[in-house]
PDB file of C-alpha atoms and ligand atoms in Angstrom:
ATOM      1  CA  MET X  23     -10.529   3.965 -20.447  1.00 76.00           C
ATOM      2  CA  PRO X  24      -9.718   5.065 -16.618  1.00 93.00           C
ATOM      3  CA  ALA X  25      -8.097   2.533 -14.135  1.00 97.00           C
ATOM      4  CA  VAL X  26      -7.845   1.952 -10.651  1.00 98.00           C
ATOM      5  CA  ILE X  27      -4.589   1.724  -8.590  1.00 98.00           C
ATOM      6  CA  PHE X  28      -4.858  -0.157  -5.427  1.00 98.00           C
ATOM      7  CA  ASP X  29      -2.316   0.101  -2.591  1.00 97.00           C
ATOM      8  CA  LEU X  30      -1.450  -3.182  -1.005  1.00 96.00           C
ATOM      9  CA  ASP X  31      -0.586  -3.100   2.696  1.00 92.00           C
ATOM     10  CA  GLY X  32      -3.735  -1.840   4.642  1.00 91.00           C
ATOM     11  CA  VAL X  33      -6.038  -1.673   1.467  1.00 96.00           C
ATOM     12  CA  ILE X  34      -6.048  -5.398   0.261  1.00 97.00           C
ATOM     13  CA  THR X  35      -4.877  -6.824   3.191  1.00 96.00           C
ATOM     14  CA  ASP X  36      -3.829  -5.994   7.114  1.00 93.00           C
ATOM     15  CA  THR X  37      -0.196  -6.454   6.767  1.00 92.00           C
ATOM     16  CA  ALA X  38       0.071  -3.308   8.632  1.00 87.00           C
ATOM     17  CA  GLU X  39      -0.688  -5.622  11.965  1.00 91.00           C
ATOM     18  CA  LEU X  40       2.311  -7.955  10.685  1.00 94.00           C
ATOM     19  CA  HIS X  41       4.896  -4.894   9.986  1.00 95.00           C
ATOM     20  CA  TYR X  42       3.812  -3.974  13.585  1.00 96.00           C
ATOM     21  CA  GLN X  43       4.587  -7.101  15.281  1.00 97.00           C
ATOM     22  CA  SER X  44       7.874  -7.138  13.440  1.00 97.00           C
ATOM     23  CA  TRP X  45       8.938  -3.560  13.955  1.00 98.00           C
ATOM     24  CA  ARG X  46       7.862  -3.925  17.810  1.00 98.00           C
ATOM     25  CA  ALA X  47      10.364  -6.948  18.041  1.00 97.00           C
ATOM     26  CA  ILE X  48      12.924  -4.776  16.889  1.00 97.00           C
ATOM     27  CA  ALA X  49      11.897  -1.675  18.901  1.00 97.00           C
ATOM     28  CA  ASN X  50      11.763  -4.071  22.169  1.00 97.00           C
ATOM     29  CA  GLU X  51      15.278  -5.208  21.572  1.00 96.00           C
ATOM     30  CA  LEU X  52      16.407  -1.993  21.391  1.00 96.00           C
ATOM     31  CA  GLY X  53      14.441  -0.248  24.224  1.00 96.00           C
ATOM     32  CA  ILE X  54      12.344   2.119  22.134  1.00 96.00           C
ATOM     33  CA  PRO X  55       8.557   2.475  22.728  1.00 96.00           C
ATOM     34  CA  PHE X  56       6.755   1.449  19.816  1.00 97.00           C
ATOM     35  CA  ASP X  57       2.770   1.125  19.707  1.00 97.00           C
ATOM     36  CA  HIS X  58       0.140   0.932  16.947  1.00 95.00           C
ATOM     37  CA  GLN X  59       0.210   5.094  16.422  1.00 94.00           C
ATOM     38  CA  ALA X  60       3.870   4.874  15.803  1.00 95.00           C
ATOM     39  CA  ASN X  61       3.070   2.115  13.495  1.00 94.00           C
ATOM     40  CA  ASN X  62       0.592   4.137  11.537  1.00 90.00           C
ATOM     41  CA  ALA X  63       3.295   6.695  10.795  1.00 90.00           C
ATOM     42  CA  LEU X  64       5.267   3.869   9.125  1.00 91.00           C
ATOM     43  CA  ARG X  65       2.282   3.266   6.543  1.00 87.00           C
ATOM     44  CA  GLY X  66       3.470   3.648   3.073  1.00 82.00           C
ATOM     45  CA  LEU X  67       7.125   4.605   3.797  1.00 87.00           C
ATOM     46  CA  SER X  68       9.930   2.228   2.690  1.00 90.00           C
ATOM     47  CA  ARG X  69      11.412  -0.166   5.001  1.00 95.00           C
ATOM     48  CA  PRO X  70      14.774   2.190   5.345  1.00 95.00           C
ATOM     49  CA  GLN X  71      12.695   5.110   5.841  1.00 94.00           C
ATOM     50  CA  SER X  72      10.610   3.263   8.457  1.00 96.00           C
ATOM     51  CA  LEU X  73      13.831   2.059  10.400  1.00 98.00           C
ATOM     52  CA  GLU X  74      14.880   5.755  10.528  1.00 97.00           C
ATOM     53  CA  LYS X  75      11.674   6.978  12.021  1.00 97.00           C
ATOM     54  CA  LEU X  76      11.685   4.266  14.640  1.00 97.00           C
ATOM     55  CA  LEU X  77      15.242   4.906  15.546  1.00 97.00           C
ATOM     56  CA  GLY X  78      14.687   8.755  15.876  1.00 96.00           C
ATOM     57  CA  PRO X  79      17.218  10.691  17.782  1.00 95.00           C
ATOM     58  CA  ARG X  80      19.035   7.542  18.256  1.00 96.00           C
ATOM     59  CA  SER X  81      19.699   6.852  14.499  1.00 97.00           C
ATOM     60  CA  GLY X  82      23.085   8.456  14.736  1.00 97.00           C
ATOM     61  CA  ASP X  83      24.176   5.694  17.461  1.00 96.00           C
ATOM     62  CA  PHE X  84      23.846   2.807  14.669  1.00 97.00           C
ATOM     63  CA  THR X  85      26.510   2.166  11.908  1.00 98.00           C
ATOM     64  CA  PRO X  86      25.286   1.399   8.334  1.00 98.00           C
ATOM     65  CA  ALA X  87      26.100  -2.149   9.025  1.00 98.00           C
ATOM     66  CA  GLN X  88      24.003  -2.487  12.170  1.00 98.00           C
ATOM     67  CA  LYS X  89      21.130  -0.715  10.340  1.00 98.00           C
ATOM     68  CA  HIS X  90      21.212  -3.292   7.414  1.00 98.00           C
ATOM     69  CA  ASP X  91      21.513  -6.224  10.079  1.00 98.00           C
ATOM     70  CA  LEU X  92      18.201  -4.575  11.631  1.00 98.00           C
ATOM     71  CA  LEU X  93      16.610  -4.349   8.507  1.00 98.00           C
ATOM     72  CA  ALA X  94      17.451  -7.747   7.283  1.00 98.00           C
ATOM     73  CA  ARG X  95      15.707  -9.264  10.349  1.00 98.00           C
ATOM     74  CA  LYS X  96      12.846  -7.109  10.542  1.00 98.00           C
ATOM     75  CA  ASN X  97      12.062  -8.635   6.894  1.00 98.00           C
ATOM     76  CA  ASP X  98      12.859 -12.271   7.840  1.00 98.00           C
ATOM     77  CA  ASP X  99      10.468 -11.930  10.817  1.00 98.00           C
ATOM     78  CA  TYR X 100       7.867 -10.082   8.410  1.00 97.00           C
ATOM     79  CA  LEU X 101       8.202 -12.777   5.546  1.00 97.00           C
ATOM     80  CA  ALA X 102       7.870 -15.878   7.888  1.00 97.00           C
ATOM     81  CA  ARG X 103       4.134 -14.289   8.897  1.00 97.00           C
ATOM     82  CA  VAL X 104       3.482 -13.675   5.581  1.00 97.00           C
ATOM     83  CA  ALA X 105       4.164 -17.042   4.690  1.00 96.00           C
ATOM     84  CA  GLY X 106       1.296 -17.810   6.941  1.00 96.00           C
ATOM     85  CA  MET X 107      -1.135 -15.832   4.787  1.00 97.00           C
ATOM     86  CA  SER X 108      -3.857 -17.199   2.809  1.00 97.00           C
ATOM     87  CA  GLU X 109      -7.094 -16.091   0.916  1.00 97.00           C
ATOM     88  CA  ARG X 110      -8.754 -15.883   4.196  1.00 97.00           C
ATOM     89  CA  ASP X 111      -6.526 -12.683   4.852  1.00 97.00           C
ATOM     90  CA  LEU X 112      -8.317 -10.577   1.960  1.00 97.00           C
ATOM     91  CA  LEU X 113      -9.744  -7.526   3.611  1.00 97.00           C
ATOM     92  CA  PRO X 114     -13.811  -7.822   4.014  1.00 97.00           C
ATOM     93  CA  GLY X 115     -15.073  -6.472   0.662  1.00 97.00           C
ATOM     94  CA  VAL X 116     -11.639  -6.281  -1.413  1.00 98.00           C
ATOM     95  CA  GLU X 117     -12.926  -9.490  -3.728  1.00 97.00           C
ATOM     96  CA  PRO X 118     -16.244  -8.364  -4.512  1.00 97.00           C
ATOM     97  CA  LEU X 119     -14.812  -4.979  -5.365  1.00 97.00           C
ATOM     98  CA  LEU X 120     -11.883  -6.580  -7.595  1.00 98.00           C
ATOM     99  CA  ARG X 121     -14.675  -8.823  -8.905  1.00 97.00           C
ATOM    100  CA  SER X 122     -17.001  -5.727 -10.007  1.00 96.00           C
ATOM    101  CA  LEU X 123     -14.392  -3.589 -11.325  1.00 97.00           C
ATOM    102  CA  ARG X 124     -12.964  -6.443 -13.481  1.00 97.00           C
ATOM    103  CA  ASP X 125     -16.815  -7.327 -14.894  1.00 96.00           C
ATOM    104  CA  ALA X 126     -16.818  -3.396 -15.530  1.00 95.00           C
ATOM    105  CA  ARG X 127     -13.505  -4.060 -17.525  1.00 95.00           C
ATOM    106  CA  ILE X 128     -11.868  -1.590 -15.470  1.00 96.00           C
ATOM    107  CA  PRO X 129      -8.131  -1.851 -15.840  1.00 97.00           C
ATOM    108  CA  MET X 130      -6.424  -2.688 -12.019  1.00 98.00           C
ATOM    109  CA  ALA X 131      -2.749  -2.316 -10.761  1.00 98.00           C
ATOM    110  CA  ILE X 132      -1.093  -2.212  -7.591  1.00 98.00           C
ATOM    111  CA  GLY X 133       1.077   0.594  -6.500  1.00 98.00           C
ATOM    112  CA  SER X 134       2.716  -0.444  -3.201  1.00 95.00           C
ATOM    113  CA  SER X 135       6.174   0.965  -1.554  1.00 92.00           C
ATOM    114  CA  SER X 136       6.633  -2.895  -0.310  1.00 93.00           C
ATOM    115  CA  LYS X 137       9.378  -5.147  -1.922  1.00 95.00           C
ATOM    116  CA  ASN X 138       7.406  -8.068  -0.754  1.00 96.00           C
ATOM    117  CA  ALA X 139       4.472  -7.063  -2.662  1.00 96.00           C
ATOM    118  CA  THR X 140       4.424 -10.137  -5.173  1.00 96.00           C
ATOM    119  CA  PHE X 141       4.878 -12.538  -2.471  1.00 97.00           C
ATOM    120  CA  VAL X 142       2.060 -11.077  -0.506  1.00 97.00           C
ATOM    121  CA  LEU X 143      -0.438 -10.996  -3.945  1.00 98.00           C
ATOM    122  CA  GLU X 144       0.321 -14.570  -4.312  1.00 97.00           C
ATOM    123  CA  ARG X 145      -0.607 -15.732  -0.750  1.00 97.00           C
ATOM    124  CA  LEU X 146      -3.656 -13.817  -0.948  1.00 97.00           C
ATOM    125  CA  GLY X 147      -4.654 -15.629  -4.410  1.00 97.00           C
ATOM    126  CA  VAL X 148      -5.367 -12.202  -6.062  1.00 98.00           C
ATOM    127  CA  THR X 149      -2.559 -11.390  -8.683  1.00 98.00           C
ATOM    128  CA  SER X 150      -4.838 -12.441 -11.810  1.00 98.00           C
ATOM    129  CA  TYR X 151      -6.933  -9.371 -11.000  1.00 98.00           C
ATOM    130  CA  PHE X 152      -3.972  -6.747 -11.712  1.00 98.00           C
ATOM    131  CA  GLU X 153      -2.287  -6.033 -15.245  1.00 98.00           C
ATOM    132  CA  ALA X 154       0.441  -4.191 -13.597  1.00 98.00           C
ATOM    133  CA  VAL X 155       2.213  -4.664 -10.313  1.00 98.00           C
ATOM    134  CA  VAL X 156       4.422  -1.872  -9.353  1.00 98.00           C
ATOM    135  CA  ASP X 157       6.439  -2.243  -5.969  1.00 96.00           C
ATOM    136  CA  GLY X 158       9.272  -1.027  -4.054  1.00 94.00           C
ATOM    137  CA  LEU X 159      11.700  -2.811  -6.471  1.00 95.00           C
ATOM    138  CA  ALA X 160      10.474  -1.147  -9.421  1.00 96.00           C
ATOM    139  CA  ALA X 161      10.019   2.122  -7.743  1.00 96.00           C
ATOM    140  CA  PRO X 162      12.656   3.059  -5.535  1.00 92.00           C
ATOM    141  CA  ASN X 163      11.255   6.493  -4.628  1.00 93.00           C
ATOM    142  CA  SER X 164       8.783   5.631  -2.027  1.00 88.00           C
ATOM    143  CA  LYS X 165       5.731   7.375  -1.227  1.00 92.00           C
ATOM    144  CA  PRO X 166       5.131  10.496  -0.735  1.00 95.00           C
ATOM    145  CA  HIS X 167       7.062  10.562  -3.850  1.00 96.00           C
ATOM    146  CA  PRO X 168       4.489  10.016  -6.889  1.00 98.00           C
ATOM    147  CA  GLU X 169       6.884   7.557  -8.644  1.00 98.00           C
ATOM    148  CA  VAL X 170       4.988   4.200  -7.881  1.00 98.00           C
ATOM    149  CA  PHE X 171       1.504   5.392  -9.101  1.00 98.00           C
ATOM    150  CA  LEU X 172       2.949   7.114 -12.201  1.00 98.00           C
ATOM    151  CA  LEU X 173       4.820   4.193 -13.365  1.00 98.00           C
ATOM    152  CA  ALA X 174       1.598   1.955 -12.525  1.00 98.00           C
ATOM    153  CA  ALA X 175      -0.432   4.336 -14.902  1.00 98.00           C
ATOM    154  CA  ARG X 176       2.428   4.158 -17.535  1.00 98.00           C
ATOM    155  CA  ARG X 177       2.052   0.383 -17.364  1.00 98.00           C
ATOM    156  CA  LEU X 178      -1.547   0.488 -17.773  1.00 98.00           C
ATOM    157  CA  GLY X 179      -1.503   2.786 -20.609  1.00 97.00           C
ATOM    158  CA  VAL X 180      -3.743   5.292 -18.717  1.00 97.00           C
ATOM    159  CA  PRO X 181      -2.793   8.826 -18.120  1.00 97.00           C
ATOM    160  CA  PRO X 182      -2.713   9.921 -14.322  1.00 97.00           C
ATOM    161  CA  ALA X 183      -5.968  11.943 -14.614  1.00 96.00           C
ATOM    162  CA  GLY X 184      -7.482   8.628 -15.309  1.00 96.00           C
ATOM    163  CA  CYS X 185      -6.437   7.075 -12.616  1.00 98.00           C
ATOM    164  CA  VAL X 186      -8.375   6.423  -8.846  1.00 98.00           C
ATOM    165  CA  VAL X 187      -5.971   5.596  -6.208  1.00 98.00           C
ATOM    166  CA  ILE X 188      -7.211   3.685  -3.366  1.00 98.00           C
ATOM    167  CA  GLU X 189      -4.945   4.345  -0.302  1.00 97.00           C
ATOM    168  CA  ASP X 190      -4.776   3.599   3.545  1.00 94.00           C
ATOM    169  CA  ALA X 191      -1.663   6.039   4.446  1.00 92.00           C
ATOM    170  CA  GLU X 192      -1.068   9.729   4.865  1.00 94.00           C
ATOM    171  CA  ALA X 193       2.123   9.049   2.731  1.00 93.00           C
ATOM    172  CA  GLY X 194       0.230   7.443   0.209  1.00 96.00           C
ATOM    173  CA  VAL X 195      -2.450  10.054  -0.392  1.00 98.00           C
ATOM    174  CA  ALA X 196      -0.008  12.653  -0.622  1.00 97.00           C
ATOM    175  CA  ALA X 197       2.061  10.400  -3.717  1.00 97.00           C
ATOM    176  CA  ALA X 198      -1.433  10.091  -5.265  1.00 98.00           C
ATOM    177  CA  LYS X 199      -1.987  13.777  -5.087  1.00 98.00           C
ATOM    178  CA  ALA X 200       1.542  14.532  -6.054  1.00 98.00           C
ATOM    179  CA  ALA X 201       0.711  12.319  -9.377  1.00 98.00           C
ATOM    180  CA  LYS X 202      -2.299  14.367 -10.086  1.00 97.00           C
ATOM    181  CA  MET X 203      -4.750  11.277  -9.433  1.00 98.00           C
ATOM    182  CA  ARG X 204      -8.197  11.138  -7.463  1.00 97.00           C
ATOM    183  CA  VAL X 205      -7.937   9.542  -4.135  1.00 98.00           C
ATOM    184  CA  ILE X 206     -10.104   7.117  -1.995  1.00 98.00           C
ATOM    185  CA  GLY X 207      -8.569   7.023   1.477  1.00 98.00           C
ATOM    186  CA  VAL X 208      -9.420   4.168   3.706  1.00 97.00           C
ATOM    187  CA  GLY X 209      -9.350   4.927   7.347  1.00 96.00           C
ATOM    188  CA  PRO X 210      -9.729   7.924   9.810  1.00 96.00           C
ATOM    189  CA  ALA X 211      -9.706  11.527   8.436  1.00 96.00           C
ATOM    190  CA  GLU X 212      -6.653  12.274  10.932  1.00 94.00           C
ATOM    191  CA  ARG X 213      -4.785   9.844   8.634  1.00 93.00           C
ATOM    192  CA  VAL X 214      -6.409  10.153   4.997  1.00 96.00           C
ATOM    193  CA  GLY X 215      -8.151  13.539   5.400  1.00 97.00           C
ATOM    194  CA  GLY X 216      -6.047  14.472   2.124  1.00 97.00           C
ATOM    195  CA  ALA X 217      -8.445  12.228  -0.205  1.00 98.00           C
ATOM    196  CA  ASP X 218     -11.177  13.074  -2.209  1.00 97.00           C
ATOM    197  CA  VAL X 219     -13.246  10.497  -0.858  1.00 97.00           C
ATOM    198  CA  ILE X 220     -12.861   8.909   2.654  1.00 98.00           C
ATOM    199  CA  THR X 221     -14.312   5.289   3.687  1.00 98.00           C
ATOM    200  CA  PRO X 222     -13.734   3.997   6.979  1.00 97.00           C
ATOM    201  CA  THR X 223     -13.308   0.294   5.423  1.00 97.00           C
ATOM    202  CA  ILE X 224     -13.230  -1.355   1.943  1.00 97.00           C
ATOM    203  CA  ALA X 225     -16.172  -3.113   2.674  1.00 97.00           C
ATOM    204  CA  ALA X 226     -18.103   0.297   2.933  1.00 97.00           C
ATOM    205  CA  LEU X 227     -17.029   1.203  -0.348  1.00 96.00           C
ATOM    206  CA  ASP X 228     -19.306   0.421  -3.375  1.00 92.00           C
ATOM    207  CA  THR X 229     -18.129   0.264  -6.898  1.00 93.00           C
ATOM    208  CA  GLN X 230     -20.369   3.140  -7.627  1.00 93.00           C
ATOM    209  CA  THR X 231     -18.449   5.761  -5.482  1.00 94.00           C
ATOM    210  CA  VAL X 232     -15.166   4.355  -7.279  1.00 95.00           C
ATOM    211  CA  LEU X 233     -16.347   4.812 -10.831  1.00 93.00           C
ATOM    212  CA  SER X 234     -18.060   8.308  -9.898  1.00 93.00           C
ATOM    213  CA  LEU X 235     -14.485   9.469  -9.307  1.00 93.00           C
ATOM    214  CA  PHE X 236     -13.600   8.996 -12.941  1.00 91.00           C
ATOM    215  CA  PRO X 237     -13.185  12.219 -15.156  1.00 83.00           C
ATOM    216  CA  ALA X 238     -16.342  12.560 -17.151  1.00 78.00           C
ATOM    217  CA  ARG X 239     -16.062  11.687 -20.598  1.00 61.00           C
ATOM    218  CA  SER X 240     -16.439  14.815 -22.796  1.00 49.00           C
ATOM    219  CA  ALA X 241     -19.407  14.579 -25.264  1.00 47.00           C
ATOM    220  CA  GLY X 242     -17.435  14.630 -28.454  1.00 44.00           C
ATOM    221  CA  PRO X 243     -18.553  15.960 -31.974  1.00 49.00           C
ATOM    222  CA  ASN X 244     -19.652  12.557 -32.731  1.00 42.00           C
ATOM    223  CA  ARG X 245     -21.752  11.527 -29.789  1.00 39.00           C
TER     224      ARG X 245
HETATM  225  P1  LIG E1214       8.432  -3.824   2.793  1.00 71.23           P
HETATM  226  P2  LIG E1214       2.154  -0.120   0.977  1.00 71.23           P
HETATM  227  C1  LIG E1214       4.145  -0.392   2.595  1.00 71.23           C
HETATM  228  O1  LIG E1214       3.026  -0.980   1.523  1.00 71.23           O
HETATM  229  C2  LIG E1214       3.633  -0.520   4.033  1.00 71.23           C
HETATM  230  O2  LIG E1214       2.538   0.439   4.174  1.00 71.23           O
HETATM  231  C3  LIG E1214       4.866   0.189   4.998  1.00 71.23           C
HETATM  232  O3  LIG E1214       4.459  -0.367   6.255  1.00 71.23           O
HETATM  233  C4  LIG E1214       6.155  -0.733   4.415  1.00 71.23           C
HETATM  234  O4  LIG E1214       6.933  -0.209   5.432  1.00 71.23           O
HETATM  235  C5  LIG E1214       6.525  -0.926   3.173  1.00 71.23           C
HETATM  236  O5  LIG E1214       5.303  -0.937   2.418  1.00 71.23           O
HETATM  237  C6  LIG E1214       7.553  -1.433   2.793  1.00 71.23           C
HETATM  238  O6  LIG E1214       7.335  -2.736   2.872  1.00 71.23           O
HETATM  239  O7  LIG E1214       9.151  -3.985   4.004  1.00 71.23           O
HETATM  240  O8  LIG E1214       7.711  -5.336   2.606  1.00 71.23           O
HETATM  241  O9  LIG E1214       9.400  -3.795   1.507  1.00 71.23           O
HETATM  242  O10 LIG E1214       1.285   0.160   2.127  1.00 71.23           O
HETATM  243  O11 LIG E1214       2.602   0.993   0.187  1.00 71.23           O
HETATM  244  O12 LIG E1214       1.362  -1.189   0.005  1.00 71.23           O
HETATM  245 MG1  LIG E1215      -0.890   1.044   2.571  1.00 71.23          MG
END
């Protein structure tokens, strides 16, 4: 039985914008220029990796304790924003896709770099669709490392070749490819050009396209 592994931030919901607001507050405080383009480069990366990218050449000016403080404040700000989320923050088309895959009895998992994935899913009210939630706590080697997706496949009991990943990040597409899975990239080709199929939005993606990426079942002797 094949399976679908969803990325969370940027696929199920637009937390990328909330991450942006929280990082921008830190960047403003430090006098570092930060715009949406810079934020897009952080998609799929862990919180510490994101901070390093944001600090760039100034990384060496900060002690580990100062970085720890910046990360904690960024996350406090982000969590306050997530607390205000609800089902209304599901991206258009997500719930119909989840429902239709569930009706087709396709097992589904979340594969996210975020350590806040469980909280975000609860706010969105979609936890029950997923048989496994693999987040940044369960898989410390964050994307582009394939660990998060390989662990999700193992928890679903499906081999990697039977999994289709839906991702919005360059690092996430690379992680899925490294896991030897098929990938649907959500967003512009400059960001997700490495995917097998690209869709501008989840709303524009139909269930048939997802199913078409599953490996064809070979006709065995008894069929
Ligand atoms: P947190 P995903 C990723 O989630 C986000 O894309 C990325 O921007 C964020 O830095 C990362 O999670 C860590 O999130 O600070 O909540 O632990 O896209 O892999 O679902
Ligand atoms: Mg993402």
